[in-house]
Short mmCIF file of C-alpha atoms in Angstrom, two decimals:
data_model
loop_
_atom_site.label_atom_id
_atom_site.label_comp_id
_atom_site.label_asym_id
_atom_site.label_seq_id
_atom_site.Cartn_x
_atom_site.Cartn_y
_atom_site.Cartn_z
CA MET A 1 -57.80 21.26 -4.58
CA ALA A 2 -54.22 20.63 -4.76
CA THR A 3 -52.87 17.22 -4.49
CA SER A 4 -49.41 18.08 -4.20
CA THR A 5 -46.87 20.70 -3.13
CA PRO A 6 -45.21 22.64 -5.24
CA LYS A 7 -41.50 22.05 -6.36
CA TYR A 8 -38.31 24.25 -6.93
CA THR A 9 -35.95 22.50 -8.88
CA PRO A 10 -36.59 20.46 -12.20
CA VAL A 11 -35.71 16.53 -11.47
CA ARG A 12 -33.38 16.73 -14.58
CA HIS A 13 -30.81 18.83 -12.40
CA TYR A 14 -31.07 16.12 -9.82
CA ALA A 15 -31.08 13.32 -12.21
CA ILE A 16 -27.54 14.50 -13.82
CA GLY A 17 -25.88 15.30 -10.56
CA PHE A 18 -27.08 11.69 -9.14
CA PHE A 19 -25.64 9.84 -12.55
CA LEU A 20 -22.57 11.98 -12.30
CA SER A 21 -21.77 11.40 -8.30
CA ALA A 22 -22.81 7.58 -9.27
CA ILE A 23 -20.17 7.03 -12.27
CA LEU A 24 -17.31 8.58 -9.61
CA LEU A 25 -18.36 6.45 -7.02
CA TYR A 26 -17.95 3.20 -9.28
CA SER A 27 -15.01 4.62 -10.51
CA ASP A 28 -13.22 5.20 -7.66
CA ILE A 29 -14.16 2.26 -5.85
CA THR A 30 -13.42 -0.46 -8.87
CA TYR A 31 -10.56 1.69 -10.09
CA GLY A 32 -9.38 3.89 -7.28
CA ALA A 33 -9.36 6.49 -10.19
CA PHE A 34 -9.25 9.37 -7.23
CA THR A 35 -6.83 8.27 -5.26
CA PRO A 36 -4.16 10.61 -6.10
CA LEU A 37 -6.51 13.41 -5.67
CA ARG A 38 -7.80 11.87 -2.42
CA GLY A 39 -3.94 11.58 -1.51
CA LEU A 40 -3.25 14.68 -2.29
CA ALA A 41 -5.91 16.34 -0.41
CA ASN A 42 -5.11 14.38 2.85
CA ALA A 43 -1.72 15.68 2.65
CA SER A 44 -2.87 19.51 2.16
CA SER A 45 -5.24 18.96 5.26
CA LEU A 46 -2.31 17.39 6.81
CA TYR A 47 0.06 20.38 5.97
CA ALA A 48 -3.11 22.67 7.36
CA GLN A 49 -2.93 20.93 10.42
CA MET A 50 0.77 21.32 10.83
CA ILE A 51 1.07 24.63 10.26
CA SER A 52 -1.60 25.49 12.61
CA ASN A 53 -0.16 23.14 14.96
CA GLY A 54 3.17 25.06 14.48
CA LEU A 55 1.74 28.57 14.95
CA LEU A 56 0.15 27.25 18.26
CA GLU A 57 3.24 25.76 19.35
CA ASN A 58 5.05 28.84 18.76
CA ILE A 59 2.94 31.15 20.82
CA SER A 60 2.86 28.22 23.93
CA ASN A 61 6.21 28.54 23.60
CA THR A 62 6.91 32.31 23.70
CA PHE A 63 4.39 32.17 26.88
CA TYR A 64 6.65 29.11 28.38
CA SER A 65 9.85 31.04 27.32
CA PHE A 66 8.97 33.23 30.52
CA GLN A 67 9.63 30.32 32.69
CA LYS A 68 13.00 29.42 34.33
CA ASN A 69 13.24 25.90 33.22
CA ARG A 70 11.90 26.14 29.87
CA ASN A 71 15.08 24.86 28.27
CA LEU A 72 15.65 21.99 30.76
CA VAL A 73 11.87 21.10 29.56
CA ILE A 74 12.92 21.82 26.12
CA GLU A 75 16.52 19.48 26.44
CA ASN A 76 14.25 16.68 27.94
CA LYS A 77 11.62 16.27 25.50
CA GLU A 78 14.68 15.91 22.92
CA LEU A 79 16.11 13.40 25.18
CA GLN A 80 13.10 11.55 25.14
CA GLU A 81 12.62 10.88 21.67
CA GLN A 82 16.05 10.27 21.24
CA ILE A 83 15.73 7.56 23.51
CA LEU A 84 12.54 6.34 21.47
CA GLN A 85 14.30 6.40 18.44
CA ILE A 86 17.30 4.59 19.58
CA ARG A 87 14.98 1.95 21.29
CA THR A 88 12.86 1.98 17.60
CA ARG A 89 16.06 1.78 15.97
CA ASP A 90 17.90 -0.82 17.98
CA PHE A 91 15.47 -3.44 17.78
CA ILE A 92 15.37 -4.01 14.00
CA GLU A 93 19.47 -3.75 14.76
CA ARG A 94 18.94 -6.40 17.05
CA LYS A 95 16.55 -8.71 14.65
CA ASN A 96 19.58 -7.95 12.27
CA SER A 97 22.17 -9.50 14.45
CA GLN A 98 20.03 -12.36 14.89
CA GLU A 99 19.25 -12.93 11.41
CA LYS A 100 23.53 -12.66 10.87
CA ILE A 101 23.67 -15.85 13.24
CA LYS A 102 20.79 -17.79 12.29
CA ILE A 103 20.16 -18.01 8.64
CA ILE A 104 22.47 -20.03 6.43
CA ASP A 105 23.09 -20.29 3.17
CA PHE A 106 19.73 -19.78 1.03
CA GLN A 107 19.15 -16.33 3.30
CA LYS A 108 22.96 -14.99 2.43
CA GLU A 109 21.00 -13.13 0.08
CA LEU A 110 18.50 -11.30 2.40
CA ILE A 111 20.89 -11.27 5.25
CA SER A 112 23.28 -8.88 2.79
CA SER A 113 20.17 -6.66 1.71
CA LEU A 114 19.52 -6.36 5.11
CA ASN A 115 22.78 -5.31 5.84
CA ASN A 116 22.68 -2.84 3.22
CA ASN A 117 19.48 -1.43 4.04
CA ASN A 118 18.94 2.16 5.21
CA ILE A 119 17.24 2.55 8.10
CA HIS A 120 14.61 5.40 8.18
CA ILE A 121 13.12 6.99 11.36
CA TYR A 122 9.78 8.80 10.87
CA LYS A 123 7.56 10.74 13.03
CA ILE A 124 4.00 10.17 13.00
CA ALA A 125 2.20 12.88 11.15
CA SER A 126 -1.35 11.46 11.64
CA ILE A 127 -3.13 8.42 11.84
CA ASP A 128 -6.64 7.96 10.44
CA LEU A 129 -8.50 7.51 13.94
CA ARG A 130 -11.87 7.36 12.62
CA ASN A 131 -11.84 4.46 10.60
CA TYR A 132 -9.06 2.55 12.58
CA LEU A 133 -11.36 2.60 15.42
CA CYS A 134 -14.89 1.64 13.58
CA CYS A 135 -13.84 0.68 9.80
CA SER A 136 -11.86 -1.53 7.34
CA THR A 137 -9.42 1.10 6.35
CA HIS A 138 -6.29 1.45 9.15
CA ARG A 139 -3.49 3.53 7.78
CA ILE A 140 -1.27 5.98 9.06
CA PHE A 141 0.79 8.99 7.81
CA LEU A 142 4.46 9.33 8.69
CA GLN A 143 6.11 12.99 8.01
CA ASN A 144 9.06 12.31 5.77
CA THR A 145 10.75 15.58 6.43
CA LYS A 146 13.84 14.67 4.87
CA ASN A 147 12.05 14.16 1.11
CA VAL A 148 13.48 10.61 1.11
CA SER A 149 12.68 8.76 -1.64
CA MET A 150 10.54 5.87 -0.44
CA GLU A 151 9.41 2.34 -2.36
CA ARG A 152 6.08 0.95 -1.64
CA ASN A 153 5.42 -2.10 0.29
CA VAL A 154 8.36 -1.85 2.57
CA PRO A 155 7.99 -3.18 5.74
CA VAL A 156 7.45 -0.42 8.99
CA PHE A 157 8.05 -1.16 12.54
CA ALA A 158 7.54 0.94 15.43
CA GLY A 159 8.33 -0.39 19.36
CA THR A 160 9.14 -3.97 19.27
CA SER A 161 7.68 -5.20 16.12
CA PHE A 162 6.40 -4.79 12.60
CA ILE A 163 3.08 -2.88 12.13
CA GLY A 164 2.23 -2.81 8.84
CA GLN A 165 4.03 -1.44 5.09
CA THR A 166 4.41 1.64 3.02
CA LYS A 167 1.77 1.97 0.72
CA ASP A 168 2.29 5.58 -1.18
CA THR A 169 3.92 8.43 -0.52
CA PHE A 170 2.06 12.02 -1.06
CA LEU A 171 3.84 15.17 -0.99
CA ASP A 172 6.42 15.18 2.11
CA PHE A 173 4.08 12.20 3.70
CA ILE A 174 4.62 7.98 3.48
CA GLU A 175 0.74 6.24 3.63
CA VAL A 176 1.33 3.02 5.76
CA ILE A 177 -1.08 0.51 5.49
CA LEU A 178 -1.51 -1.53 9.26
CA PHE A 179 -1.86 -5.04 9.44
CA SER A 180 -5.08 -4.59 10.83
CA ASP A 181 -6.61 -3.09 7.52
CA THR A 182 -8.53 -5.95 5.78
CA SER A 183 -6.83 -5.38 2.52
CA HIS A 184 -3.23 -6.30 4.20
CA VAL A 185 -2.36 -10.05 4.41
CA LEU A 186 0.70 -11.21 6.20
CA PRO A 187 2.32 -14.35 6.04
CA VAL A 188 2.97 -15.62 9.92
CA LYS A 189 3.64 -18.72 11.64
CA SER A 190 3.29 -20.32 15.16
CA ASN A 191 4.82 -23.63 16.68
CA PHE A 192 2.00 -25.24 14.62
CA PHE A 193 0.87 -23.68 11.58
CA TYR A 194 1.59 -21.49 8.55
CA CYS A 195 -0.63 -18.92 7.53
CA ASP A 196 -1.83 -15.62 5.48
CA ALA A 197 -3.10 -13.54 8.24
CA ARG A 198 -5.53 -10.99 7.13
CA GLY A 199 -6.43 -7.64 8.62
CA LYS A 200 -9.73 -7.69 10.67
CA GLY A 201 -10.76 -3.99 10.41
CA LYS A 202 -10.54 -4.07 14.30
CA PRO A 203 -7.18 -2.42 16.20
CA MET A 204 -4.73 -4.75 16.47
CA LEU A 205 -6.53 -7.93 15.24
CA ILE A 206 -5.44 -10.01 12.64
CA SER A 207 -7.26 -13.64 11.56
CA CYS A 208 -6.01 -16.55 9.92
CA LEU A 209 -8.44 -19.68 8.70
CA LEU A 210 -7.42 -23.16 9.09
CA ASP A 211 -8.61 -26.58 8.25
CA GLN A 212 -10.05 -28.00 11.17
CA ASN A 213 -9.22 -31.13 10.52
CA ASN A 214 -5.30 -30.13 10.60
CA ALA A 215 -4.34 -32.89 13.05
CA ASP A 216 -0.50 -30.60 13.97
CA PHE A 217 -2.44 -27.51 14.94
CA GLN A 218 -2.26 -28.03 18.86
CA ASP A 219 -2.15 -24.02 19.59
CA GLN A 220 -3.71 -22.28 22.31
CA ILE A 221 -4.70 -18.79 23.31
CA GLY A 222 -1.87 -17.05 24.52
CA ASP A 223 1.00 -19.10 21.93
CA LYS A 224 3.23 -16.44 20.04
CA VAL A 225 2.82 -15.79 16.54
CA TYR A 226 5.75 -15.15 14.06
CA THR A 227 6.48 -13.44 11.00
CA SER A 228 7.19 -16.56 8.27
CA GLY A 229 8.93 -14.56 5.99
CA LEU A 230 7.12 -16.45 3.23
CA GLY A 231 6.25 -13.30 1.11
CA GLY A 232 9.84 -11.98 1.11
CA ILE A 233 8.66 -8.85 2.64
CA PHE A 234 9.29 -9.25 6.07
CA SER A 235 12.02 -11.01 8.00
CA LYS A 236 11.07 -14.28 9.41
CA ASP A 237 11.04 -15.07 13.19
CA VAL A 238 9.80 -11.77 14.22
CA GLU A 239 7.29 -11.93 16.91
CA ILE A 240 4.23 -9.89 16.09
CA GLY A 241 1.63 -10.72 18.32
CA PHE A 242 -0.08 -13.89 20.14
CA ILE A 243 -3.30 -15.96 19.77
CA SER A 244 -6.14 -13.90 21.48
CA ALA A 245 -9.08 -16.31 20.39
CA ILE A 246 -9.60 -19.63 18.42
CA ASN A 247 -13.30 -19.63 17.10
CA THR A 248 -15.12 -22.15 14.88
CA VAL A 249 -16.49 -20.94 11.73
CA SER A 250 -17.51 -23.70 9.80
CA ILE A 251 -17.37 -27.66 9.84
CA ASN A 252 -14.22 -27.76 8.21
CA GLU A 253 -12.48 -24.00 9.09
CA THR A 254 -11.38 -22.35 12.48
CA GLU A 255 -10.40 -19.31 12.60
CA ILE A 256 -7.70 -17.90 14.96
CA LEU A 257 -7.28 -14.42 16.03
CA ILE A 258 -4.51 -12.83 16.52
CA THR A 259 -3.80 -9.65 18.50
CA LEU A 260 -0.54 -7.81 17.59
CA LYS A 261 1.72 -6.70 20.01
CA THR A 262 2.37 -3.19 18.94
CA ASN A 263 -0.41 -0.73 19.31
CA PRO A 264 0.08 2.37 16.69
CA LEU A 265 -1.85 4.43 19.22
CA ASN A 266 0.98 4.37 21.39
CA GLU A 267 4.01 4.60 19.05
CA ILE A 268 5.62 8.31 17.58
CA PHE A 269 8.54 6.75 15.88
CA TYR A 270 8.26 4.43 12.95
CA GLY A 271 11.41 2.93 11.58
CA VAL A 272 11.37 2.03 7.70
CA ILE A 273 13.51 -0.61 6.20
CA GLY A 274 14.40 1.05 2.93
CA LYS A 275 16.62 0.33 -0.24
CA GLU A 276 19.70 2.47 -1.07
CA THR A 277 17.82 5.34 -1.90
CA ASP A 278 18.78 8.88 -3.39
CA GLU A 279 17.68 11.66 -1.54
CA ILE A 280 15.19 14.00 -3.75
CA MET B 1 -17.67 21.48 7.50
CA LEU B 2 -17.99 21.91 10.85
CA GLY B 3 -20.29 19.35 10.90
CA PHE B 4 -18.15 16.98 9.51
CA TRP B 5 -15.26 17.82 11.58
CA LEU B 6 -17.22 17.43 14.89
CA ASP B 7 -18.37 13.75 13.54
CA ASP B 8 -14.54 12.83 12.47
CA SER B 9 -13.47 13.96 16.25
CA LEU B 10 -16.40 12.55 17.88
CA ASN B 11 -17.15 9.32 16.50
CA PRO B 12 -13.90 7.62 17.47
CA VAL B 13 -15.22 7.90 20.86
CA SER B 14 -18.92 7.34 20.48
CA ILE B 15 -18.04 4.16 18.12
CA LYS B 16 -17.26 2.55 21.21
CA PHE B 17 -20.97 2.85 22.67
CA PHE B 18 -22.08 1.72 19.26
CA LEU B 19 -23.17 5.21 18.62
CA GLU B 20 -22.33 7.11 14.80
CA LEU B 21 -23.13 10.60 15.33
CA ASN B 22 -23.93 12.33 11.78
CA PHE B 23 -23.65 16.29 12.77
CA GLY B 24 -22.63 17.01 9.24
CA PHE B 25 -25.36 15.48 7.09
CA LEU B 26 -27.96 16.19 9.79
CA ILE B 27 -26.69 20.23 9.30
CA PHE B 28 -26.26 20.01 5.53
CA THR B 29 -30.34 18.45 5.31
CA TYR B 30 -31.47 21.43 8.16
CA TRP B 31 -30.01 24.00 5.27
CA VAL B 32 -31.66 22.81 2.57
CA PHE B 33 -35.01 22.11 4.41
CA ALA B 34 -34.45 25.67 5.84
CA MET B 35 -33.42 27.47 2.46
CA PRO B 36 -34.49 25.10 -0.44
CA GLU B 37 -34.46 28.06 -2.76
CA LYS B 38 -31.13 28.85 -2.06
CA LEU B 39 -29.38 25.30 -1.97
CA GLN B 40 -29.99 23.17 -4.86
CA SER B 41 -28.81 20.38 -6.94
CA LEU B 42 -25.16 22.35 -7.38
CA ALA B 43 -24.77 23.18 -4.16
CA ALA B 44 -25.69 20.11 -3.04
CA LEU B 45 -23.19 18.09 -5.59
CA PHE B 46 -20.73 20.64 -4.89
CA TYR B 47 -20.43 20.35 -1.33
CA GLY B 48 -20.49 16.51 -1.62
CA LEU B 49 -17.25 16.54 -3.51
CA VAL B 50 -15.39 19.03 -1.09
CA ILE B 51 -16.77 16.77 2.00
CA ASP B 52 -15.64 13.51 -0.24
CA LEU B 53 -12.29 14.98 -0.72
CA PHE B 54 -11.35 16.02 3.05
CA PHE B 55 -13.20 13.34 4.84
CA SER B 56 -13.98 10.27 3.11
CA GLN B 57 -12.75 7.48 1.56
CA VAL B 58 -14.33 7.38 -1.70
CA ILE B 59 -14.82 10.42 -4.15
CA GLY B 60 -19.01 10.41 -4.75
CA PHE B 61 -20.26 8.58 -1.95
CA ASN B 62 -21.19 12.27 -0.17
CA MET B 63 -22.16 13.62 -3.99
CA ILE B 64 -24.58 10.98 -4.33
CA PHE B 65 -26.38 11.36 -0.96
CA PHE B 66 -26.62 14.64 -0.58
CA VAL B 67 -28.23 14.95 -4.53
CA ALA B 68 -30.72 12.46 -3.60
CA THR B 69 -31.54 13.84 -0.06
CA SER B 70 -31.78 17.51 -1.32
CA TYR B 71 -34.33 15.93 -4.01
CA VAL B 72 -36.59 15.16 -1.24
CA ILE B 73 -36.36 17.54 0.87
CA HIS B 74 -37.25 20.05 -2.13
CA LEU B 75 -40.25 17.77 -3.13
CA TYR B 76 -41.77 17.70 0.15
CA VAL B 77 -40.22 20.97 1.33
CA PHE B 78 -43.99 22.48 2.17
CA ARG B 79 -45.04 19.24 3.82
CA PHE B 80 -41.98 19.15 6.15
CA ARG B 81 -43.23 22.89 7.27
CA ILE B 82 -46.67 21.50 8.43
CA PHE B 83 -44.66 18.29 10.20
CA SER B 84 -44.14 18.33 14.24
CA TYR B 85 -40.72 18.43 15.84
CA PHE B 86 -41.00 14.23 16.37
CA GLN B 87 -42.26 13.67 12.38
CA LEU B 88 -38.97 15.96 11.34
CA ALA B 89 -36.80 14.34 14.00
CA VAL B 90 -37.67 10.62 12.75
CA PHE B 91 -37.49 11.51 8.82
CA PHE B 92 -34.07 13.45 9.20
CA SER B 93 -32.71 10.54 11.50
CA GLY B 94 -34.05 7.83 9.09
CA SER B 95 -32.23 9.65 6.23
CA SER B 96 -29.11 9.91 8.32
CA THR B 97 -29.23 6.23 9.41
CA PHE B 98 -29.66 5.04 5.84
CA TYR B 99 -26.67 7.07 4.88
CA ILE B 100 -24.68 5.37 7.86
CA ALA B 101 -26.29 2.24 6.37
CA CYS B 102 -24.88 2.22 3.31
CA LYS B 103 -21.77 3.83 4.39
CA TYR B 104 -20.85 0.79 6.08
CA LEU B 105 -22.37 -1.54 3.64
CA LEU B 106 -20.46 0.13 0.52
CA LEU B 107 -16.91 0.87 2.76
CA SER B 108 -16.80 -1.40 5.47
CA PRO B 109 -18.82 -4.17 5.53
CA HIS B 110 -16.72 -6.19 8.28
CA ASN B 111 -18.02 -3.42 10.51
CA TYR B 112 -21.90 -3.51 9.59
CA SER B 113 -23.69 -3.78 12.90
CA TYR B 114 -27.54 -3.21 13.26
CA VAL B 115 -26.96 -2.46 17.12
CA VAL B 116 -25.27 1.23 15.55
CA LEU B 117 -27.92 1.93 13.50
CA ILE B 118 -30.62 1.48 15.76
CA SER B 119 -28.59 3.47 18.22
CA SER B 120 -27.53 6.03 15.70
CA PHE B 121 -31.48 6.69 14.63
CA LEU B 122 -32.33 7.25 18.34
CA ILE B 123 -29.16 9.30 18.81
CA ASN B 124 -29.57 11.04 15.79
CA ALA B 125 -33.41 12.06 16.35
CA VAL B 126 -32.40 13.72 19.52
CA LEU B 127 -29.58 15.60 17.51
CA TRP B 128 -31.75 16.58 15.16
CA VAL B 129 -33.95 18.68 17.34
CA GLY B 130 -31.07 20.28 18.82
CA ILE B 131 -29.64 20.89 15.62
CA TYR B 132 -32.60 22.40 14.65
CA LEU B 133 -32.78 24.82 17.06
CA ILE B 134 -29.58 25.94 17.21
CA MET B 135 -29.17 26.57 13.18
CA ARG B 136 -32.53 28.26 13.24
CA ALA B 137 -31.56 30.71 16.12
CA PHE B 138 -28.45 30.97 14.08
CA ARG B 139 -30.08 31.57 11.08
CA ARG B 140 -32.45 34.20 12.42
CA SER B 141 -29.70 35.93 14.13
CA ILE B 142 -26.86 36.24 10.98
CA PHE B 143 -29.17 36.15 8.18
CA SER B 144 -32.28 37.98 9.28
CA ASN B 145 -33.48 38.82 6.10
CA LEU B 146 -33.36 34.82 4.74
#
């Protein structure tokens, strides 16, 4: 009497496949060996989405052209986008003006660099919504239609605050790491503390760990949190959110939860303060 | 691909209710279960690579799981044939939950949650029965000779 069922494939093939996959997985997690390949695949799929979206948009526009108010609607849309662009650009220009007044000698170099900066406005191409809502990796892709060369780790802002930094560029897309990504650290301050806030891996949340014996700490829920400017990347005193919870995590440590001001899901245009760059 | 695309579209909504759907994995396991002689180690490896490239954060994760799951299914494929729907649903949903657990542990440990795993186990067991019936009807109508 047979004690086992028949088998189709020798275990050798599966073992080879298993170990090959394990090697690829290890090298990707540890060394990021396939990051460019994955970026290329992401960019390609975004291109495909854009082309298909473009086709769909063309078809819908064809039908739409039969309506009398077509031009009016398009003009209205363009004006709305311009308003959004102006609003986004206006935020950083106002910040620059404030910096000029406030910051003294030791920050002159920073001011001059800000004044020489080019502000580029990009439209969002995609947000990795699945990971954004559940997991640790929070990234968005911006559409770099003008092929402007972009440096890494440049501040990115949207709405009325910063939201992250550029991470990489793939084809015509700029990958942006959001503050809420667990691998991102942002130097922040409030009226009573300075700390390095790390992303929580949850939408619009970052957190700081503080020494519980810190007598200076008198913040309360709802207090505003600003960039400290200590990292040398972000200009200081830009409001980035507010304290939404204060939790005791151990005998000596307190976790300050900060809810960010800008929701990336609500923003269409993102600004990047670039250095003087040459167009490709 | 359609399954993973569905996961990508639905999970941002379902995760709010502590549910992680796993259409892609369940559909793959169905086809291995239904046509073991046609989908073997190389097909699992290749399919895993494609999914890793377009839907995953790391290369190799889906490859390793697809190869391992494919092997287990091949090993017990004839025993599965005499299993009830309930037993099949428990096995395939269990595999799917193991896949989800490993994904969280490896790629997003901050968000690891037993509530998500338990609720996903239950919902994927229900999904498996639906996928089994739909895919079987599809296979019989399209690939009537298989």
